[in-house]
CSV table of C-alpha atoms in Angstrom, one decimal:
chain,number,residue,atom,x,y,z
A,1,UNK,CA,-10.0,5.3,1.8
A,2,UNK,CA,-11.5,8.3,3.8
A,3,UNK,CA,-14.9,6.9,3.4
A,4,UNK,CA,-13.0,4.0,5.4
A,5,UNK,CA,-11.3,5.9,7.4
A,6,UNK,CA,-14.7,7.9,8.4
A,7,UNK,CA,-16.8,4.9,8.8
A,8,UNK,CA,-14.6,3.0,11.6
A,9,UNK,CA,-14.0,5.9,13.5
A,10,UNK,CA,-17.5,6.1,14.0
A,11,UNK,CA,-18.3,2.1,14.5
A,12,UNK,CA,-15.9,1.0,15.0
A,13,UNK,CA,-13.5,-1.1,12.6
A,14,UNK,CA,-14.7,-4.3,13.1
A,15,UNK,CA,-18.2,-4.0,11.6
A,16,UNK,CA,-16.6,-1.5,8.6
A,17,UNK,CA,-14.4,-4.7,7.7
A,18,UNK,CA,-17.3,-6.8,7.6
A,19,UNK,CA,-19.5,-5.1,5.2
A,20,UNK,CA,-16.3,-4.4,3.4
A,21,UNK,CA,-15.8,-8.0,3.0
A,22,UNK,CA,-19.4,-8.7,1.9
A,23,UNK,CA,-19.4,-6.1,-0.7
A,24,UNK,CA,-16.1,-7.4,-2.0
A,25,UNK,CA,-17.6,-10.5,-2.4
A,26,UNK,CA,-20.8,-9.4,-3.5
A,27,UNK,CA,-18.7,-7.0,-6.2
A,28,UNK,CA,-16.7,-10.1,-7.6
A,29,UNK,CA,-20.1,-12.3,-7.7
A,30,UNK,CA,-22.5,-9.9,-9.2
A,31,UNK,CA,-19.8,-9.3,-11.9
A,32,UNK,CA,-20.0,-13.0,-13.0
A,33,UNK,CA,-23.4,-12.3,-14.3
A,34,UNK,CA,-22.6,-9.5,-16.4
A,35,UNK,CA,-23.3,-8.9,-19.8
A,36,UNK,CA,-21.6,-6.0,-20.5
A,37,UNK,CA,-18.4,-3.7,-19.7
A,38,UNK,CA,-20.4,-1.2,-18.1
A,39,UNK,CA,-21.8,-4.1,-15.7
A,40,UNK,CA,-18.4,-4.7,-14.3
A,41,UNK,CA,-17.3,-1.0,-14.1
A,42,UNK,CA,-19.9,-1.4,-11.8
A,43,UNK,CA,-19.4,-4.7,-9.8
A,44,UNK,CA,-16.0,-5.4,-9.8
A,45,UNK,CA,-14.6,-2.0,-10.2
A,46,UNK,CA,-16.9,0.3,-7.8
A,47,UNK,CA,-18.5,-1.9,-5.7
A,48,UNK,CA,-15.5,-4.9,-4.8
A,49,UNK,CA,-13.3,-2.2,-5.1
A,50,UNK,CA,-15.4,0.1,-2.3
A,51,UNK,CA,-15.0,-3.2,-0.4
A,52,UNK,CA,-11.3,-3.6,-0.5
A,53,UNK,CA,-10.9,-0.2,1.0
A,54,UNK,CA,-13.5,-0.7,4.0
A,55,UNK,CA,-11.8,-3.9,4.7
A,56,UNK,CA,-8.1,-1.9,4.1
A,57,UNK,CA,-8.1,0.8,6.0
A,58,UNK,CA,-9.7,-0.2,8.9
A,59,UNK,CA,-7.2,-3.2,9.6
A,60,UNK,CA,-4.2,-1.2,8.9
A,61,UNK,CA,-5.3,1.2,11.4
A,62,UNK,CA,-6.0,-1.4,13.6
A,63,UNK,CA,-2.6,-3.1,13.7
A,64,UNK,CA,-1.0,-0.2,14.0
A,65,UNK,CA,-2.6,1.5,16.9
A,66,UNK,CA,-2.6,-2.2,18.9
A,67,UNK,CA,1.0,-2.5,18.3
A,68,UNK,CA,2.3,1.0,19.2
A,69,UNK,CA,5.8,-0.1,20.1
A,70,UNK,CA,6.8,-2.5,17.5
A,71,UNK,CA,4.3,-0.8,14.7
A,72,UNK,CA,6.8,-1.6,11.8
A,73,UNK,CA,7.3,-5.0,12.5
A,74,UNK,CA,3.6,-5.4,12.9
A,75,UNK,CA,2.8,-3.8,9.5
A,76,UNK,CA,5.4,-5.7,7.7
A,77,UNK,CA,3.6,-8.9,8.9
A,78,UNK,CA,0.0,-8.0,7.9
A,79,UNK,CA,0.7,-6.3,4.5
A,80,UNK,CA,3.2,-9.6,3.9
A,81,UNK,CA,0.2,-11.5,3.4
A,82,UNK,CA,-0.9,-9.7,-0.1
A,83,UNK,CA,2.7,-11.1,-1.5
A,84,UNK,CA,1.2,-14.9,-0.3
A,85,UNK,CA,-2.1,-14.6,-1.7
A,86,UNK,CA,0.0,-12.9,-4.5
A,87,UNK,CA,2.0,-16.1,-5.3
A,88,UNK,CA,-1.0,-18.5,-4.5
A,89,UNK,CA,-3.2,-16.3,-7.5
A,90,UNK,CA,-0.6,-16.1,-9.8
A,91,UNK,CA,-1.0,-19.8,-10.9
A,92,UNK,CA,-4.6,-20.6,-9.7
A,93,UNK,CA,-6.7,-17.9,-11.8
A,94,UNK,CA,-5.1,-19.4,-15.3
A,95,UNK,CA,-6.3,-22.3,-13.9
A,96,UNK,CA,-9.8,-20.9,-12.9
A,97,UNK,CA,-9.7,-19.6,-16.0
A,98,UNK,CA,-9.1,-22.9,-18.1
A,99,UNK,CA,-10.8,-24.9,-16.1
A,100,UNK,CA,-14.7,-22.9,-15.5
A,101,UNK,CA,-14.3,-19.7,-17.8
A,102,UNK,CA,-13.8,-16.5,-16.5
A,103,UNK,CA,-17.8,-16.1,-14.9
A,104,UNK,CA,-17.0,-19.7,-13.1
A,105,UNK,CA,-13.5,-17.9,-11.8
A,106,UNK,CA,-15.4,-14.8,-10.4
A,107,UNK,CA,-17.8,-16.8,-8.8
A,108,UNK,CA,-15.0,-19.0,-6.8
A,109,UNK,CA,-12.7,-15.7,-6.0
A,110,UNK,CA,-15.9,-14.4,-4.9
A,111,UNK,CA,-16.3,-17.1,-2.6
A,112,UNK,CA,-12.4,-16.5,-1.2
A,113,UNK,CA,-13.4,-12.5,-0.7
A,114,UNK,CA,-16.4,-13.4,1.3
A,115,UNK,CA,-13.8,-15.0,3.9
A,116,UNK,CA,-13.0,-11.2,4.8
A,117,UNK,CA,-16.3,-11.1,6.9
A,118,UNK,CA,-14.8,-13.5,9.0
A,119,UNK,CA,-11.6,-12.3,9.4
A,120,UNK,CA,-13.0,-8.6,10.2
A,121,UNK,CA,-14.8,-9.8,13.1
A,122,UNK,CA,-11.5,-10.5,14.5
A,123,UNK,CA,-10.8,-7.3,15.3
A,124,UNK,CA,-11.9,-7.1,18.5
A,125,UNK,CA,-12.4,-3.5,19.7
A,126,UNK,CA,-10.3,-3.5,22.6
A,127,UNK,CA,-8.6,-0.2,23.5
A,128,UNK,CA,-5.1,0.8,22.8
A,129,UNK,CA,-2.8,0.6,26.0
A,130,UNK,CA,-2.2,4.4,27.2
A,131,UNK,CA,-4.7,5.7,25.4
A,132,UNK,CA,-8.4,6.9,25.8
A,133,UNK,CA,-10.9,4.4,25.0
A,134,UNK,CA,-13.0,7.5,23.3
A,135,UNK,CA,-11.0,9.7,21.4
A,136,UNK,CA,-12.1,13.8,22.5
A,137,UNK,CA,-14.8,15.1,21.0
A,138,UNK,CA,-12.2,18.2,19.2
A,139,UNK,CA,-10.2,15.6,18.0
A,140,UNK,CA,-9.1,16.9,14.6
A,141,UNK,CA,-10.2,14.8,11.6
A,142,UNK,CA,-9.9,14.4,7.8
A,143,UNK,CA,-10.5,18.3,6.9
A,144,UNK,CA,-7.6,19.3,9.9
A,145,UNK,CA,-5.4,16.7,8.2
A,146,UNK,CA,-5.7,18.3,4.6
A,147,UNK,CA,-4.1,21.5,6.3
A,148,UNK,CA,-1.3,20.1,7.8
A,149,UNK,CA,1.6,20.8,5.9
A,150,UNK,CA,4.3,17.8,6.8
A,151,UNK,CA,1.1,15.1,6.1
A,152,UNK,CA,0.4,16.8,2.6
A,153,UNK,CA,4.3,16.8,1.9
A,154,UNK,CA,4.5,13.0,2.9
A,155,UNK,CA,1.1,12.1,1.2
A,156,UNK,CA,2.8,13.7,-2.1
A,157,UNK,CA,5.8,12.1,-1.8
A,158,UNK,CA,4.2,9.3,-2.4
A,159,UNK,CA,2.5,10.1,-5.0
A,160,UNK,CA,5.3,10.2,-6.6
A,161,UNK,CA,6.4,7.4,-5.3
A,162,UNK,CA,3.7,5.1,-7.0
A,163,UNK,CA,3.8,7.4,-9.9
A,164,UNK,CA,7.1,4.5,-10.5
A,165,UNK,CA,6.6,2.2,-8.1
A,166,UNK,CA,3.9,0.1,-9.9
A,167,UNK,CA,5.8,0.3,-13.6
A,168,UNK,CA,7.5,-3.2,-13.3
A,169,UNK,CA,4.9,-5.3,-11.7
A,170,UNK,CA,3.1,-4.0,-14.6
A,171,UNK,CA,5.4,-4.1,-17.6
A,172,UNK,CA,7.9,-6.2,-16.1
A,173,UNK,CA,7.0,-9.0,-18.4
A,174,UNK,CA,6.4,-7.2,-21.5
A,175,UNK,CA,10.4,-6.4,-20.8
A,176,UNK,CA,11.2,-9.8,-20.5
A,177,UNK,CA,9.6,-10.7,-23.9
A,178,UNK,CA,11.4,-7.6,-25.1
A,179,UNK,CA,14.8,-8.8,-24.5
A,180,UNK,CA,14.2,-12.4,-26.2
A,181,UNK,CA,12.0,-14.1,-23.0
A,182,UNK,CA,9.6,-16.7,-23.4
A,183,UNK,CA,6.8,-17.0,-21.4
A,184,UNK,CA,7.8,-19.4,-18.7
A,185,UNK,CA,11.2,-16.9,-18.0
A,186,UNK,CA,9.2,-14.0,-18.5
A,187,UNK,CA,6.6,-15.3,-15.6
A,188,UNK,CA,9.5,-16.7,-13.7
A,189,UNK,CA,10.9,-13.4,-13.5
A,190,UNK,CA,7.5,-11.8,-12.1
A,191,UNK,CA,7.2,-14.7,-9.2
A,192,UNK,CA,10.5,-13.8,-8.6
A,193,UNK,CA,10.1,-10.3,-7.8
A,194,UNK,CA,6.6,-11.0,-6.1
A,195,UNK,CA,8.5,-13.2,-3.6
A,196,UNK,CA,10.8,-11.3,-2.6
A,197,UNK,CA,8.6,-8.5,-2.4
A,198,UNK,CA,7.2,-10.4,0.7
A,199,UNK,CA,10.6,-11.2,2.8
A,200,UNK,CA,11.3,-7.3,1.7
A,201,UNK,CA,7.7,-6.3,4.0
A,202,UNK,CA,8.8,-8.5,6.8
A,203,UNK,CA,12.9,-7.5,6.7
A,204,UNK,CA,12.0,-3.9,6.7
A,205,UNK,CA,9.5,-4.1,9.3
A,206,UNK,CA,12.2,-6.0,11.6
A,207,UNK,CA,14.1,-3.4,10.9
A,208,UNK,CA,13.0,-0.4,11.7
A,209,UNK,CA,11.8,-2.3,15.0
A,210,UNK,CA,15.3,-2.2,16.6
A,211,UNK,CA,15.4,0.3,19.2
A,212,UNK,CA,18.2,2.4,17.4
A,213,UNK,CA,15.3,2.8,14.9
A,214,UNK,CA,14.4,6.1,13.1
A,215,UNK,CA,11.7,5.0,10.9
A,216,UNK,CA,11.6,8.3,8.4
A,217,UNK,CA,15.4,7.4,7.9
A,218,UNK,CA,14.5,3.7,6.8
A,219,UNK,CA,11.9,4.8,4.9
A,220,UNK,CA,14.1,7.3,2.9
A,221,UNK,CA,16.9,5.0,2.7
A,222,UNK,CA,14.3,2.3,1.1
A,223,UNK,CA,12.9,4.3,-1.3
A,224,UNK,CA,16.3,5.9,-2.5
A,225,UNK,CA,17.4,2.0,-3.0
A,226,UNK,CA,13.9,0.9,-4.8
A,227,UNK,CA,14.6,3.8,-7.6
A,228,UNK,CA,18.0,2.8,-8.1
A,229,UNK,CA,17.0,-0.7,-8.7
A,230,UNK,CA,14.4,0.7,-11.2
A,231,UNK,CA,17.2,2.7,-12.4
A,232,UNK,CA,19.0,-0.4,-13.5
A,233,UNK,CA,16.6,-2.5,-14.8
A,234,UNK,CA,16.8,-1.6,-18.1
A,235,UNK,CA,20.7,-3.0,-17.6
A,236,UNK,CA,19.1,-6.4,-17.4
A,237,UNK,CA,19.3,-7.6,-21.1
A,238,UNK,CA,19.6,-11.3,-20.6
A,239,UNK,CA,17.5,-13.5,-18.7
A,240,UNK,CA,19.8,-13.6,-15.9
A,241,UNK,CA,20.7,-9.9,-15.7
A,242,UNK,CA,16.8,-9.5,-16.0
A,243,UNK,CA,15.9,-11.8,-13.2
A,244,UNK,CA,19.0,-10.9,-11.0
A,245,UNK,CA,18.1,-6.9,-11.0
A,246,UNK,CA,14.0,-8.0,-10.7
A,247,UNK,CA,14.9,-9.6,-7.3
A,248,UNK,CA,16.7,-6.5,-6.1
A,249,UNK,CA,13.4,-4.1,-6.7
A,250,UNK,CA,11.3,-6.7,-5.7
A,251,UNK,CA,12.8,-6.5,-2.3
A,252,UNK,CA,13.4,-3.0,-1.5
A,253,UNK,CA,10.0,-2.2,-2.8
A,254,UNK,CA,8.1,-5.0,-0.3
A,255,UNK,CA,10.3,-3.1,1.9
A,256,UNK,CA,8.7,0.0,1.3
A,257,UNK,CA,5.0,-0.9,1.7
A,258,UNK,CA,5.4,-1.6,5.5
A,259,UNK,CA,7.3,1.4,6.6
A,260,UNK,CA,4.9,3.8,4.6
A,261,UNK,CA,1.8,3.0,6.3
A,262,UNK,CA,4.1,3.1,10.0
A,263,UNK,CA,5.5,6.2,8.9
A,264,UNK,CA,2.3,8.2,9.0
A,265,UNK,CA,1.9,7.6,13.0
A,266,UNK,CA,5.3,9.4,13.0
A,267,UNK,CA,3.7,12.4,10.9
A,268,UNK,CA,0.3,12.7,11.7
A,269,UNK,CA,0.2,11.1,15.5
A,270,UNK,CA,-0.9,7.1,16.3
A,271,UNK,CA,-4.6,8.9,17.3
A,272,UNK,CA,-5.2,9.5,13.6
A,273,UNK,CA,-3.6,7.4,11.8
A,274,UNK,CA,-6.7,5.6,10.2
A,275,UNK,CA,-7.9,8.8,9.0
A,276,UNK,CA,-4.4,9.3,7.7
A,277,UNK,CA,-4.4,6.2,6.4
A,278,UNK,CA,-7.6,6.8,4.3
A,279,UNK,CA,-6.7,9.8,2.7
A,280,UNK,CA,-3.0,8.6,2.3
A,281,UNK,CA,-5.2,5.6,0.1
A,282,UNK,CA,-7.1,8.3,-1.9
A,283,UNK,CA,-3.8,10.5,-2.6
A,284,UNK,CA,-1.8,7.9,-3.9
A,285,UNK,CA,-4.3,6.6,-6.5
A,286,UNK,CA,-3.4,9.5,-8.5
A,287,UNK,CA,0.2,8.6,-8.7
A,288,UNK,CA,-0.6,4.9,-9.2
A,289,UNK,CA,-3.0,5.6,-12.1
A,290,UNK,CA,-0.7,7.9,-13.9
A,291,UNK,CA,2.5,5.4,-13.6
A,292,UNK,CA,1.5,1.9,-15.4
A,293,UNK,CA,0.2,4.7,-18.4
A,294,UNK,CA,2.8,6.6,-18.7
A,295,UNK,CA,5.4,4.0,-18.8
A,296,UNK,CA,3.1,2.2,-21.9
A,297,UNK,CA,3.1,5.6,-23.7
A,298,UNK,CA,6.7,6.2,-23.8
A,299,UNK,CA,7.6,2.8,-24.5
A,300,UNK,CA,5.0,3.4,-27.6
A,301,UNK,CA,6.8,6.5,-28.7
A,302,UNK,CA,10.1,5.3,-27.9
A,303,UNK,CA,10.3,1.8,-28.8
A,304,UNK,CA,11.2,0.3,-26.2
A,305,UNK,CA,11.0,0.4,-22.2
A,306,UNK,CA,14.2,2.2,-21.3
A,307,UNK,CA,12.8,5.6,-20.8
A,308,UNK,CA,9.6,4.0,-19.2
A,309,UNK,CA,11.8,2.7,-16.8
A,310,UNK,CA,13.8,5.7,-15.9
A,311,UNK,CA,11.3,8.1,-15.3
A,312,UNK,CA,9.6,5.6,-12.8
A,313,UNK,CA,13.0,5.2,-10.9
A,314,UNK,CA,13.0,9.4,-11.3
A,315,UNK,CA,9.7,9.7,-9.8
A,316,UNK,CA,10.3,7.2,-6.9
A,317,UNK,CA,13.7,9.2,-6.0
A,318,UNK,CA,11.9,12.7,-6.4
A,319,UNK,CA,9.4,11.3,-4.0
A,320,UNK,CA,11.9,9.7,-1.4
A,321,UNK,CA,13.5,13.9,-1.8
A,322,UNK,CA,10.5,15.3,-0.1
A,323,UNK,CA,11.1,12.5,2.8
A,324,UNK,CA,13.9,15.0,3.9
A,325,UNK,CA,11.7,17.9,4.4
A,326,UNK,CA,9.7,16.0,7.3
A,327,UNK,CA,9.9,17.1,10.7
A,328,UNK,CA,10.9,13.9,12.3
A,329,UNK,CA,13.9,13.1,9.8
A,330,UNK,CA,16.9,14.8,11.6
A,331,UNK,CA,15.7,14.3,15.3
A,332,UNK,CA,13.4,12.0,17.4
A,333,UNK,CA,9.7,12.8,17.1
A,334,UNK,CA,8.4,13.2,20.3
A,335,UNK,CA,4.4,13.1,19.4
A,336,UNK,CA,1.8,10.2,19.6
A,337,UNK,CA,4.1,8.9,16.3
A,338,UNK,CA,7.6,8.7,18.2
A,339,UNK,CA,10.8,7.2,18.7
A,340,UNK,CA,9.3,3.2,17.8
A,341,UNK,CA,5.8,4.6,17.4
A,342,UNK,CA,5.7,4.7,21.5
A,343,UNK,CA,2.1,6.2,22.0
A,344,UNK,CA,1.4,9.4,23.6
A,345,UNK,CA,0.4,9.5,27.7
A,346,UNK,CA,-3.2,9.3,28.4
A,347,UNK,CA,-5.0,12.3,26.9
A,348,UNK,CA,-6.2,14.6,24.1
A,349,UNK,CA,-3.1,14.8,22.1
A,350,UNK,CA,-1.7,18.5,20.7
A,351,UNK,CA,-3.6,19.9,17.6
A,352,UNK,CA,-2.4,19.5,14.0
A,353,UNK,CA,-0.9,22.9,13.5
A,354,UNK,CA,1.1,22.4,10.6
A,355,UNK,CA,4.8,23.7,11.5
């Protein structure tokens, strides 16, 4: 993520994207040839995965700083597309699977990555409306950013926040098997929550478009309602109850995704919000690495996945907690991350001195 973040700041993010997109590709198509684990540590994991984030950061970035005054919205749209390509997976890699092995299945989802070279050289680099087209040279970057105190309390917010919010995409159907699913219910139940998850981006996004719009307080409310949903879940004992309280924190956590990335140009300022961005990538691996674990490890000493599930809905509402102590929460921000993420006037915007 900074390594993202870094790179288009100094070329810009149209050519990051595209090398991102080859090396995914390359990543996914060198791993078809390998022969052992270690190989695909190495080509799937490092090097596609390396990819991902050149191609990430920089188009996040992007939409948000060419959409200053309806950022959410904008946001919601382009991260709603990793809930279609979600859906469209879910059933085709069985079938890549079945139908040419898991080598032959690389080698065609390779193919599909290398389409990102295209679509980074879409983003044209046009400059933002009221804005410098060159940034100032003492514009603070990633090491001012790690000493500002309201971006470290957001970044660890969610921390905590994925520290739960990955548990039931990836338990979710080991649940359903636990209480009496087959395997068509217990995959309905995930396409379930991954559709939603989609309409939540694009709802939330609308949302906190409106011009009575204070994004930090749709973000807090979202994430408050996605850890009560996780809360619940382990209520859902039937297939029903199960699929019912899956499509509830399937939405509110699409919800989520959109307004996070948005809610850093409130924090941090819409001038450096892809270095934001980047780090905000590399903070929140932590949390997302200890969740999935975690939950498996209790559910192992426990028996079941009722504690797994409340301390993921505890870590999501801890995180939405330190929401609260932002500056922007109780009153309109008035930097480069405003009211609507309106951008600053022309100019070298103030330095990050941590309040």
């Amino acid at each position: 993520g900074p390594l993202g973040s870094a790179l288009s700041t100094r070329f810009g993010a149209r050519p990051v994207a595209m090398v991102g997109g080859f090396l995914s590709g390359l990543g996914l198509f060198l791993g078809a040839f390998a022969t052992h684990m270690s190989h695909l540590y190495l080509s799937v994991g490092l090097l596609a995965g390396l990819g991902w984030a050149l191609v990430f950061t920089p188009s996040l970035g992007t939409v948000g700083r060419y959409f200053p005054a309806r950022r959410s919205l904008a946001t919601g749209l382009a991260v709603s597309g990793a809930s279609v390509s979600g859906l469209a997976l879910g059933p085709l890699v069985p079938l890549l699977l079945d139908t040419y092995g898991w080598r032959g299945a690389l080698l065609l989802l390779a193919a599909i990555s290398f389409n990102l070279v295209a679509a980074g050289a879409l983003l044209r680099p046009l400059p933002v409306p009221n804005e410098s087209p060159e940034p100032p040279r003492d514009r603070p970057g990633l090491v001012r950013l790690l000493r500002h105190g309201p971006f470290l309390r957001y970044a660890l917010a969610f921390v905590l926040v994925d520290a739960g919010y990955y548990v039931p995409f990836v338990h979710g159907a080991a649940r359903a098997h636990e209480v009496g699913c087959d395997e068509h219910r217990a995959g309905l139940v995930m396409a379930a929550m991954a559709a939603v998850d989609g309409g939540g981006r694009v709802a939330a996004g609308w949302l906190a478009a409106r011009p009575a719009a204070l994004l930090l307080r749709h973000l807090f409310a979202w994430a408050v309602l996605t850890g009560l949903a996780l809360l619940l879940l382990p209520l859902g004992t039937s297939f029903g109850g199960l699929l019912a309280l899956a499509l509830a924190y399937g939405f509110c956590a699409g919800a989520l995704v959109p307004l996070q990335f948005a809610g850093v140009a409130e924090v941090v300022g819409a001038g450096r919000l892809v270095h934001a961005i980047g780090l905000m990538q590399m903070f929140e691996s932590f949390g997302s690495l200890l969740g999935a674990p975690l939950a498996g490890w209790l559910r192992d000493m426990t028996g079941n996945y009722t504690i797994s599930f409340l301390a993921a809905g505890a870590f999501l509402l801890a995180g939405s907690l330190l929401i609260l102590t932002l500056p922007g929460f109780f009153h309109t921000s008035r930097g480069a991350g405003g009211k609507e993420g309106s951008p600053t006037p022309d100019g070298p915007e103030p330095p990050l001195d941590p309040p």
